[in-house]
Short mmCIF file of C-alpha atoms and ligand atoms in Angstrom, two decimals:
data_model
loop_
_atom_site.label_atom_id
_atom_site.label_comp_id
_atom_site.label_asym_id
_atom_site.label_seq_id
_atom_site.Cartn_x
_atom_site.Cartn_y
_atom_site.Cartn_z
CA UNK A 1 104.14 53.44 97.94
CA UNK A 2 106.73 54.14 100.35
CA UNK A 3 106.47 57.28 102.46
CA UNK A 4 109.84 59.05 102.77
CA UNK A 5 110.87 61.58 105.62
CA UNK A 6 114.33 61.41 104.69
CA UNK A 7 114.87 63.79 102.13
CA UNK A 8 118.21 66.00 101.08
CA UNK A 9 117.07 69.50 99.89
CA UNK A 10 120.10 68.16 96.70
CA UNK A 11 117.20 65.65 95.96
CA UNK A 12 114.95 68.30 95.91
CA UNK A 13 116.16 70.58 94.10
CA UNK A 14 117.11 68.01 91.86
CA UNK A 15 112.98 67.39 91.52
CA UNK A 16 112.29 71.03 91.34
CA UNK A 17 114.51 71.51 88.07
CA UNK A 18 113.78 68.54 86.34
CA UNK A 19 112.85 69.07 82.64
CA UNK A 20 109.01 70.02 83.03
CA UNK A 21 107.85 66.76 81.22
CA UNK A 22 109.51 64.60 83.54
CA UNK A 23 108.58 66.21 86.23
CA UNK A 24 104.70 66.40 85.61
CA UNK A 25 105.16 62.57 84.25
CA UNK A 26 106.22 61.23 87.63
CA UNK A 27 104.17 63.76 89.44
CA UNK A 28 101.15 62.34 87.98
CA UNK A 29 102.22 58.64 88.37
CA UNK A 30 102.85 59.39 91.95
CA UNK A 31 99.19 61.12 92.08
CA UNK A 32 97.30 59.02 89.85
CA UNK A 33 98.28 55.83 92.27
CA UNK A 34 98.15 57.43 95.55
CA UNK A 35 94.52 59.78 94.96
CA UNK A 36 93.09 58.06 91.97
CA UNK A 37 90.33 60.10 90.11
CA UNK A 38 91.60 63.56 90.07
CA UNK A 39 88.82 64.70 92.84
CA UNK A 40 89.63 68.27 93.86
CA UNK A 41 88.03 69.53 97.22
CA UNK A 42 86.61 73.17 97.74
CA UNK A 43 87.69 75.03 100.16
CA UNK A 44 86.08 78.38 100.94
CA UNK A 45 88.02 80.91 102.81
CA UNK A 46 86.72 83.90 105.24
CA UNK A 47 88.75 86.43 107.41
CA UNK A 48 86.71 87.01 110.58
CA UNK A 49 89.32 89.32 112.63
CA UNK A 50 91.01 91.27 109.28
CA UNK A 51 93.77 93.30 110.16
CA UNK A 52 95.51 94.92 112.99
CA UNK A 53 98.22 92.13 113.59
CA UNK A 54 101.27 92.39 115.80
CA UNK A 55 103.31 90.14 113.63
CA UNK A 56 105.47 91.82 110.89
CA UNK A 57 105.16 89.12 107.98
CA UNK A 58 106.28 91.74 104.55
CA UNK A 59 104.09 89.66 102.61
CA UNK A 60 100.84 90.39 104.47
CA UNK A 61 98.37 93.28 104.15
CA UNK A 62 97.17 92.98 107.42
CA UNK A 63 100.31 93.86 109.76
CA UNK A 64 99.78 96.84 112.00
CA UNK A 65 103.82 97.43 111.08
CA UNK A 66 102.50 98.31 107.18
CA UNK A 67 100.80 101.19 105.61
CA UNK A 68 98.14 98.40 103.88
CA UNK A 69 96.70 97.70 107.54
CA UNK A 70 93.01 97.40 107.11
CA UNK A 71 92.49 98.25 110.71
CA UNK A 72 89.50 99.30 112.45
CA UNK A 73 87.45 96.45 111.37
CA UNK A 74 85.16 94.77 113.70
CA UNK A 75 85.42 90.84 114.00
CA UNK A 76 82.74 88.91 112.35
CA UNK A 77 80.15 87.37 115.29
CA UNK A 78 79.13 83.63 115.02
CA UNK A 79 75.82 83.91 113.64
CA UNK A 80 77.00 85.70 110.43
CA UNK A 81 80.44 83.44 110.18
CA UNK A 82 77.98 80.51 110.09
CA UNK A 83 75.24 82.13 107.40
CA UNK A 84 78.47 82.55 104.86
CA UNK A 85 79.90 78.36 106.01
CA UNK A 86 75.99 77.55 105.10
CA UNK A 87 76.22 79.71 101.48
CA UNK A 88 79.54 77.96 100.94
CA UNK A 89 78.06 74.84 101.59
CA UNK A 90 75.43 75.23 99.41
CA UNK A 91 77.48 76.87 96.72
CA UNK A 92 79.44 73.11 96.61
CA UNK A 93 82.28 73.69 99.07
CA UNK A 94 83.54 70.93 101.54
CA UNK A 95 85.82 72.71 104.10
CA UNK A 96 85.51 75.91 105.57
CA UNK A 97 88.37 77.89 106.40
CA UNK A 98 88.52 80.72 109.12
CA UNK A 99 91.23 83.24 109.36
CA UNK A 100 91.86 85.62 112.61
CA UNK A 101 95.03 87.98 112.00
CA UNK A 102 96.35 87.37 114.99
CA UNK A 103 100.01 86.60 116.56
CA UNK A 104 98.60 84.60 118.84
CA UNK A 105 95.26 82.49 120.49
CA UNK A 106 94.18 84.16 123.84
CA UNK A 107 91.38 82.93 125.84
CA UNK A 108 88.25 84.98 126.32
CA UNK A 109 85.39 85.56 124.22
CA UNK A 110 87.12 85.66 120.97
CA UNK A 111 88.60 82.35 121.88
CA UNK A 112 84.75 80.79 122.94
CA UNK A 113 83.44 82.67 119.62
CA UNK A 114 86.13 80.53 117.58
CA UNK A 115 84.96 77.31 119.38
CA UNK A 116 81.29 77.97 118.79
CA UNK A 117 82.22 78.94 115.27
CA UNK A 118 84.06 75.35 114.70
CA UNK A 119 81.21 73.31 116.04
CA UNK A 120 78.55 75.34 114.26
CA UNK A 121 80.82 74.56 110.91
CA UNK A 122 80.93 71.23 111.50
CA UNK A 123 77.39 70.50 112.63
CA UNK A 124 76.70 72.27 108.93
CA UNK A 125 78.49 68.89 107.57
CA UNK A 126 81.84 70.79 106.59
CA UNK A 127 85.39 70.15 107.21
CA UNK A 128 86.46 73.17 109.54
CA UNK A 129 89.84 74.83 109.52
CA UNK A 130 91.25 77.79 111.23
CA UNK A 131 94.15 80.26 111.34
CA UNK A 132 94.81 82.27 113.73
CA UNK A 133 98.94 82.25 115.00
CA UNK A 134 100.19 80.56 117.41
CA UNK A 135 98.17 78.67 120.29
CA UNK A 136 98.81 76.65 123.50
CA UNK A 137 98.26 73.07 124.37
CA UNK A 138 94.88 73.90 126.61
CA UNK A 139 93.90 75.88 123.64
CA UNK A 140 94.80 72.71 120.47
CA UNK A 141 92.87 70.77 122.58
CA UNK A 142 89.84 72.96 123.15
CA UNK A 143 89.87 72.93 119.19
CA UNK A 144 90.01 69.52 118.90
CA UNK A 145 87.29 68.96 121.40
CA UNK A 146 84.73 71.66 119.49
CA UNK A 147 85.46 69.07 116.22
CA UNK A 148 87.96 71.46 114.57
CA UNK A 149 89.42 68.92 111.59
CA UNK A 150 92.67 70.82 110.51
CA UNK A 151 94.82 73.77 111.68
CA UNK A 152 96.51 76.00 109.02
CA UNK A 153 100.13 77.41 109.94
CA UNK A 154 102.23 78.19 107.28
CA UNK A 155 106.43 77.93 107.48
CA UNK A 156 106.41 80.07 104.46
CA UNK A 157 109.73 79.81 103.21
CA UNK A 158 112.92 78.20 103.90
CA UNK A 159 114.75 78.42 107.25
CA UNK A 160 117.54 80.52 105.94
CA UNK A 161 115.14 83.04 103.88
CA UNK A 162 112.22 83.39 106.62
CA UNK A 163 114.55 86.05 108.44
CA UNK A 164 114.22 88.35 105.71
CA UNK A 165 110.33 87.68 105.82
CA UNK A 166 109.48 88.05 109.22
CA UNK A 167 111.23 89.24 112.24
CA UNK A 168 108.64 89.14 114.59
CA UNK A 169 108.33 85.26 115.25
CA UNK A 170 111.11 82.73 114.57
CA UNK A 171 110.89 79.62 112.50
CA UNK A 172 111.10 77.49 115.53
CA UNK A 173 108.24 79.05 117.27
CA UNK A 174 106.11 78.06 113.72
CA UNK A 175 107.45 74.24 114.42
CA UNK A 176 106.41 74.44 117.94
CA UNK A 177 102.81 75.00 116.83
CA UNK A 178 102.79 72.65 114.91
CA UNK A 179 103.64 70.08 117.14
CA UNK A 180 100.88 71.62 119.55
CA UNK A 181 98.11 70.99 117.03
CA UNK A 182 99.62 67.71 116.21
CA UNK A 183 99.57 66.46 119.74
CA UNK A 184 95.94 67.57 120.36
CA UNK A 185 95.04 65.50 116.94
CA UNK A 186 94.37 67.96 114.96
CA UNK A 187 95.32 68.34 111.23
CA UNK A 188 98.02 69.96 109.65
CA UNK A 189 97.81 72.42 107.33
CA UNK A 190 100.88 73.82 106.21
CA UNK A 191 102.67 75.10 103.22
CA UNK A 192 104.16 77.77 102.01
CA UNK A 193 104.37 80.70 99.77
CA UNK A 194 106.40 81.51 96.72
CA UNK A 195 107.97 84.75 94.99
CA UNK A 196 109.00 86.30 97.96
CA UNK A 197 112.76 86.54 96.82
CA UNK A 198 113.75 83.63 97.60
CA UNK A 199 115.97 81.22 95.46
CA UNK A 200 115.59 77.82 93.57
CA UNK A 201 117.68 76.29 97.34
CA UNK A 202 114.86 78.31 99.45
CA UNK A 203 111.89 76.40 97.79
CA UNK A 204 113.54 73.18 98.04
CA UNK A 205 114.24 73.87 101.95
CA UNK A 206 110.86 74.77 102.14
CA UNK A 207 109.70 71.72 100.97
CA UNK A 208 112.00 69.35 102.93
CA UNK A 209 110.76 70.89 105.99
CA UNK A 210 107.33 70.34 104.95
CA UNK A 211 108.61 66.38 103.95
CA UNK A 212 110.51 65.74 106.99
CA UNK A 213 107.49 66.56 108.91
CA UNK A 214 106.28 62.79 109.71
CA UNK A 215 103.38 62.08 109.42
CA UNK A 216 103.60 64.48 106.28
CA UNK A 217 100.81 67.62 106.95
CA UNK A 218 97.45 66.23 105.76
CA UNK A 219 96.72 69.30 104.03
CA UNK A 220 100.04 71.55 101.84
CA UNK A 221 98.82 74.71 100.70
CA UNK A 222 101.01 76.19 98.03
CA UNK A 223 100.43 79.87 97.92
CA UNK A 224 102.02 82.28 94.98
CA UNK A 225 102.68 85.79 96.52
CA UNK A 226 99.73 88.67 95.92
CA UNK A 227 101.85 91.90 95.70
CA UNK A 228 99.76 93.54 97.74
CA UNK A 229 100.32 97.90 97.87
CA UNK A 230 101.35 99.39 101.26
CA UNK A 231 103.69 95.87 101.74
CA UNK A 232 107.09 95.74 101.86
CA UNK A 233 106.45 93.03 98.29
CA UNK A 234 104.26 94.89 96.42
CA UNK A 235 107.23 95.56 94.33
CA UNK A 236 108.00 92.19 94.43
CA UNK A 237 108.07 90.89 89.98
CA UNK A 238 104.91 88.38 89.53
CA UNK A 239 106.28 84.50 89.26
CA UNK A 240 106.88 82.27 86.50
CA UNK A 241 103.66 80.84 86.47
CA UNK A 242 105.39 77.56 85.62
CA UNK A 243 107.47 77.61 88.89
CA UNK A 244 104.32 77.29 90.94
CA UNK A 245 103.44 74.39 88.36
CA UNK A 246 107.14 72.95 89.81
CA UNK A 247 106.17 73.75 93.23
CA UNK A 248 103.09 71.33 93.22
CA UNK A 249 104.38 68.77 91.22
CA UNK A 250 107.63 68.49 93.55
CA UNK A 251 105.19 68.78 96.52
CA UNK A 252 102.83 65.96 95.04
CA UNK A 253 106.13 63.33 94.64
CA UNK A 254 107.68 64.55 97.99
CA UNK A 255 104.41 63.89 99.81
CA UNK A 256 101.71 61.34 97.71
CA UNK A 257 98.99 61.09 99.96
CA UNK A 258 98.76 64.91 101.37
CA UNK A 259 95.98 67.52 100.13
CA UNK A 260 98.10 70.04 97.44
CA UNK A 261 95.78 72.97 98.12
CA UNK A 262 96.62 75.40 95.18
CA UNK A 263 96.00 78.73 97.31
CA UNK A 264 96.42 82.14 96.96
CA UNK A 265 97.96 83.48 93.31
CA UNK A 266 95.50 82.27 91.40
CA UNK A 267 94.52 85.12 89.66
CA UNK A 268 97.91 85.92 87.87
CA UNK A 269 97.39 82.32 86.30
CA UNK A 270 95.86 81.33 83.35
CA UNK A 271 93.12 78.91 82.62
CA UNK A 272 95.96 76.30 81.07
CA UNK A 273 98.65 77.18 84.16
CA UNK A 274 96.06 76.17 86.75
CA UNK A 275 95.18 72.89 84.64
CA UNK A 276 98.73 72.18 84.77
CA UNK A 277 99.10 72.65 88.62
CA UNK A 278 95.72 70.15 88.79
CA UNK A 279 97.33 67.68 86.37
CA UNK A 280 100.79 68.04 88.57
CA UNK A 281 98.78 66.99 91.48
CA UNK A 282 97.00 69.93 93.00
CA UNK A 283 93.95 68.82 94.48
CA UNK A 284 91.86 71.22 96.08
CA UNK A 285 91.65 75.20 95.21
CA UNK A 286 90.27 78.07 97.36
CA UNK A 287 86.73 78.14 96.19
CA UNK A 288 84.84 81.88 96.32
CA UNK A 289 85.42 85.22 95.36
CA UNK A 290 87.57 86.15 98.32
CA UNK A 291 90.83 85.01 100.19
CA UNK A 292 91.33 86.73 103.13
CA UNK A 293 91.70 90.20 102.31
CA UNK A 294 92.63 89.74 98.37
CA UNK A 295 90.21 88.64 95.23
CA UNK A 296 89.91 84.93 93.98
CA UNK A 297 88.70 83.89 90.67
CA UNK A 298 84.90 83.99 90.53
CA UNK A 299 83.12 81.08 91.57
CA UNK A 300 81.69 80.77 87.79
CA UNK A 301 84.87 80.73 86.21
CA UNK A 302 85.94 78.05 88.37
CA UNK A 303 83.11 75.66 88.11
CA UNK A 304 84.36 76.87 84.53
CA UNK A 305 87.71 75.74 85.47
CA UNK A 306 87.17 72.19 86.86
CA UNK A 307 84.27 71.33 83.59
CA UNK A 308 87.45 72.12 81.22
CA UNK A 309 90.17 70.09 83.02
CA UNK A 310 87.18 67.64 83.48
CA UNK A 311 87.87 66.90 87.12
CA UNK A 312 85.22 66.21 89.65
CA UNK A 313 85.01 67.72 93.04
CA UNK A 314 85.31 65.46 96.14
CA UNK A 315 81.69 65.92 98.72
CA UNK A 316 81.62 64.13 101.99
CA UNK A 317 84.03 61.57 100.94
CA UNK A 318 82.56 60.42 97.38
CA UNK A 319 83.02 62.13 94.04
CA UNK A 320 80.58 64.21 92.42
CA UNK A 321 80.20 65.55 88.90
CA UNK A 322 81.75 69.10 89.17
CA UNK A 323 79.01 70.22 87.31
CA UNK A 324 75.54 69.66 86.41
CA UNK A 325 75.33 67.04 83.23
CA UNK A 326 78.75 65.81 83.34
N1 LIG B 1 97.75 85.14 111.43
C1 LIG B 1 97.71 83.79 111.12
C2 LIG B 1 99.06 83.22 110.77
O1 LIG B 1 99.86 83.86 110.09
O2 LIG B 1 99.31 82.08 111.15
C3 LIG B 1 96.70 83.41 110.08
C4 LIG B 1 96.44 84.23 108.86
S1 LIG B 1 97.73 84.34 107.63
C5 LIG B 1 97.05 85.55 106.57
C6 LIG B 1 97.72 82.78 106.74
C7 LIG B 1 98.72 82.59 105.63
O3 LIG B 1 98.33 83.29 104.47
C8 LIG B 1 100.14 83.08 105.85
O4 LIG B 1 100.89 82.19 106.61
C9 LIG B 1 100.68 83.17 104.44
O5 LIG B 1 101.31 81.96 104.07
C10 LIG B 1 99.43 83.41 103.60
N2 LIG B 1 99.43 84.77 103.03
C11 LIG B 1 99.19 85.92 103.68
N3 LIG B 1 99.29 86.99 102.86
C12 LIG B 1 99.62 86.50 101.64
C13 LIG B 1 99.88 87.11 100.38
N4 LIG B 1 99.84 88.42 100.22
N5 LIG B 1 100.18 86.31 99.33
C14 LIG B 1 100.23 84.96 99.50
N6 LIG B 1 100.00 84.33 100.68
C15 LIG B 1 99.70 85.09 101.73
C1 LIG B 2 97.00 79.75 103.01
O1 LIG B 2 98.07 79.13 102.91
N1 LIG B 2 96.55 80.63 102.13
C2 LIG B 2 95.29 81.20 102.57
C3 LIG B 2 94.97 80.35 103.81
N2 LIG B 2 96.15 79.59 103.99
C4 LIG B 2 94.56 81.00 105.06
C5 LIG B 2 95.39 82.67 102.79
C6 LIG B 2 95.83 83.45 101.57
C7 LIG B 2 95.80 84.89 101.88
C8 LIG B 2 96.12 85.74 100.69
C9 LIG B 2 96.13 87.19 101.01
C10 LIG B 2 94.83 87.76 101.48
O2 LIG B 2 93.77 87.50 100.88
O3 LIG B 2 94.86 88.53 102.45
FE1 LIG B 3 99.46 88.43 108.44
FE2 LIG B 3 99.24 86.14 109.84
FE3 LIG B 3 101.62 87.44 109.63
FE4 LIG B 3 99.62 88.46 111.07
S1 LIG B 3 100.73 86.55 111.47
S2 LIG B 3 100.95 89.61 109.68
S3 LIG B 3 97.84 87.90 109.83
S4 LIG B 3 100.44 86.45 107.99
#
């Protein structure tokens, strides 16, 4: 399969309205032969700085610039980061993602707490991730020397709509990270989110972005927008629960051998939506009650979940029944 870094946003968009059949027919053709097996990784997510941010994203609930600022919370310590990685682990989950709402990485303790927290995640076996702004090149490679496997740093949305998203940092400075965390070997992990506003053109330049990138970002997490009160969204309407469904398959066929990490937004979606995102070539879900500050489906009703699409979940590099007696 050739890997393309050449394409027009036309060609895109072109993908992204597609009659849904023929969409989710060549999005599965382009997953079934570049993942075979329909494994799906777990992720589990946890927040250890929540709130109090200096950036001004209108999406998020923890920007000091909105009323939903859950400030005045304490950062989690290492030891108790660590007890919820081993829980997760033990619960089935493969990576372990840490969030700090922060603009920006600054050395000092936090920074060393971070580093201790990546090696302590990975000495527990798991895949360790972590997102927390924007970061130097002494800092990447600090990460990449404690074993950190991937870096999450979302573009969002397209170039042209990000301005209306977030004035505080520009799109360049998000590319600029990226090519930090790239140089010091680390990961990628970047997507975007949807149902900010944006139109059919700004999810297609999101995506070329994203497929221009080369190599292509290991790891694409598409997020649907939680309305979240005291934002500048919350009255933002809910999406189409079939546009996210376009989002993954167009992401799967744009980039064949990434991770499609259906994120946040689960929650609005039904059972038979988030089977169609798997069967469009979604392959790993946020795995635990929470997301950062926001709910997740219960872990039940996704074990639930994976029995009924009858996919397995990926553990240390094999496949494993997702649940007992399959
Ligand atoms: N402060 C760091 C940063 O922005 O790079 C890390 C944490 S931030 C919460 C990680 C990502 O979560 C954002 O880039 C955004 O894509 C996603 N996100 C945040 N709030 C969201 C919401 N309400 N709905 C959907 N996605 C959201
Ligand atoms: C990503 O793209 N989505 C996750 C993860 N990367 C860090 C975060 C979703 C956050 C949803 C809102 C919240 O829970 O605060
Ligand atoms: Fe939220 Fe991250 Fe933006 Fe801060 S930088 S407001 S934590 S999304």
């Amino acid at each position: 399969m050739t890997l393309r870094h050449d394409w027009s946003r036309q060609e895109i968009q072109a993908l992204l309205e597609l009659p849904l059949m023929d969409l989710l027919w060549q999005a599965q053709g382009v997953h079934r032969s570049a993942n075979p097996g329909y494994h799906v990784q777990l992720a589990s997510l946890l927040s250890v700085k929540t709130g109090g941010c200096e950036e001004d994203c209108a999406y998020c609930p923890q920007s000091m610039h909105h009323p939903s600022d859950l400030d005045g919370r304490q950062p989690l310590a290492v030891a108790p980061v660590l007890e919820r990685a081993r829980q997760a682990r033990d619960a089935g989950a493969h990576r372990f993602c840490m969030g700090w709402a922060w603009r920006e990485i600054r050395d000092g303790a936090p920074f060393e707490a971070m580093l201790a927290m990546v090696r302590g995640v990975r000495e527990l076996g798991l895949e360790a991730c972590v997102t927390a702004g924007m970061l130097s090149d002494g800092q990447a490679t600090r990460l990449a020397e404690a074993g950190l496997t991937a870096y999450n740093h979302n573009l969002d949305t397209s170039p042209e709509h990000y301005g209306r998203i977030i004035s505080t940092r520009t799109y360049q400075e998000r590319l600029d990270t990226l090519e930090r965390v790239r140089r010091a070997g680390i990961d990628l992990c970047c997507g975007g989110i949807i149902g900010l506003g944006e139109g059919p053109e700004d999810r297609a330049g999101l995506l070329q972005v994203l497929a221009c990138l080369d190599p292509h970002p290991e790891s694409v997490p598409i997020n649907a927008l939680v309305a979240v009160e005291g934002t500048p969204l919350e009255e933002q309407p809910a999406i189409d629960p079939l546009e996210l469904v376009r989002m993954v398959a167009t992401a799967r066929i744009l980039m064949p051998h990434s991770r499609v990490r259906l994120s946040a937004g689960r929650e609005q979606l039904g059972r038979e939506a988030q089977i169609l995102c798997l069967l469009a070539g979604a392959d790993s879900i946020f795995y635990g009650d929470t997301l950062l500050t926001t709910s997740n489906p219960a872990v039940s009703s996704d074990q639930e979940l994976l029995r009924a699409a009858g996919v397995r979940v990926q553990l240390e590099g094999q496949a494993l029944a997702a649940t007992a007696g399959r």
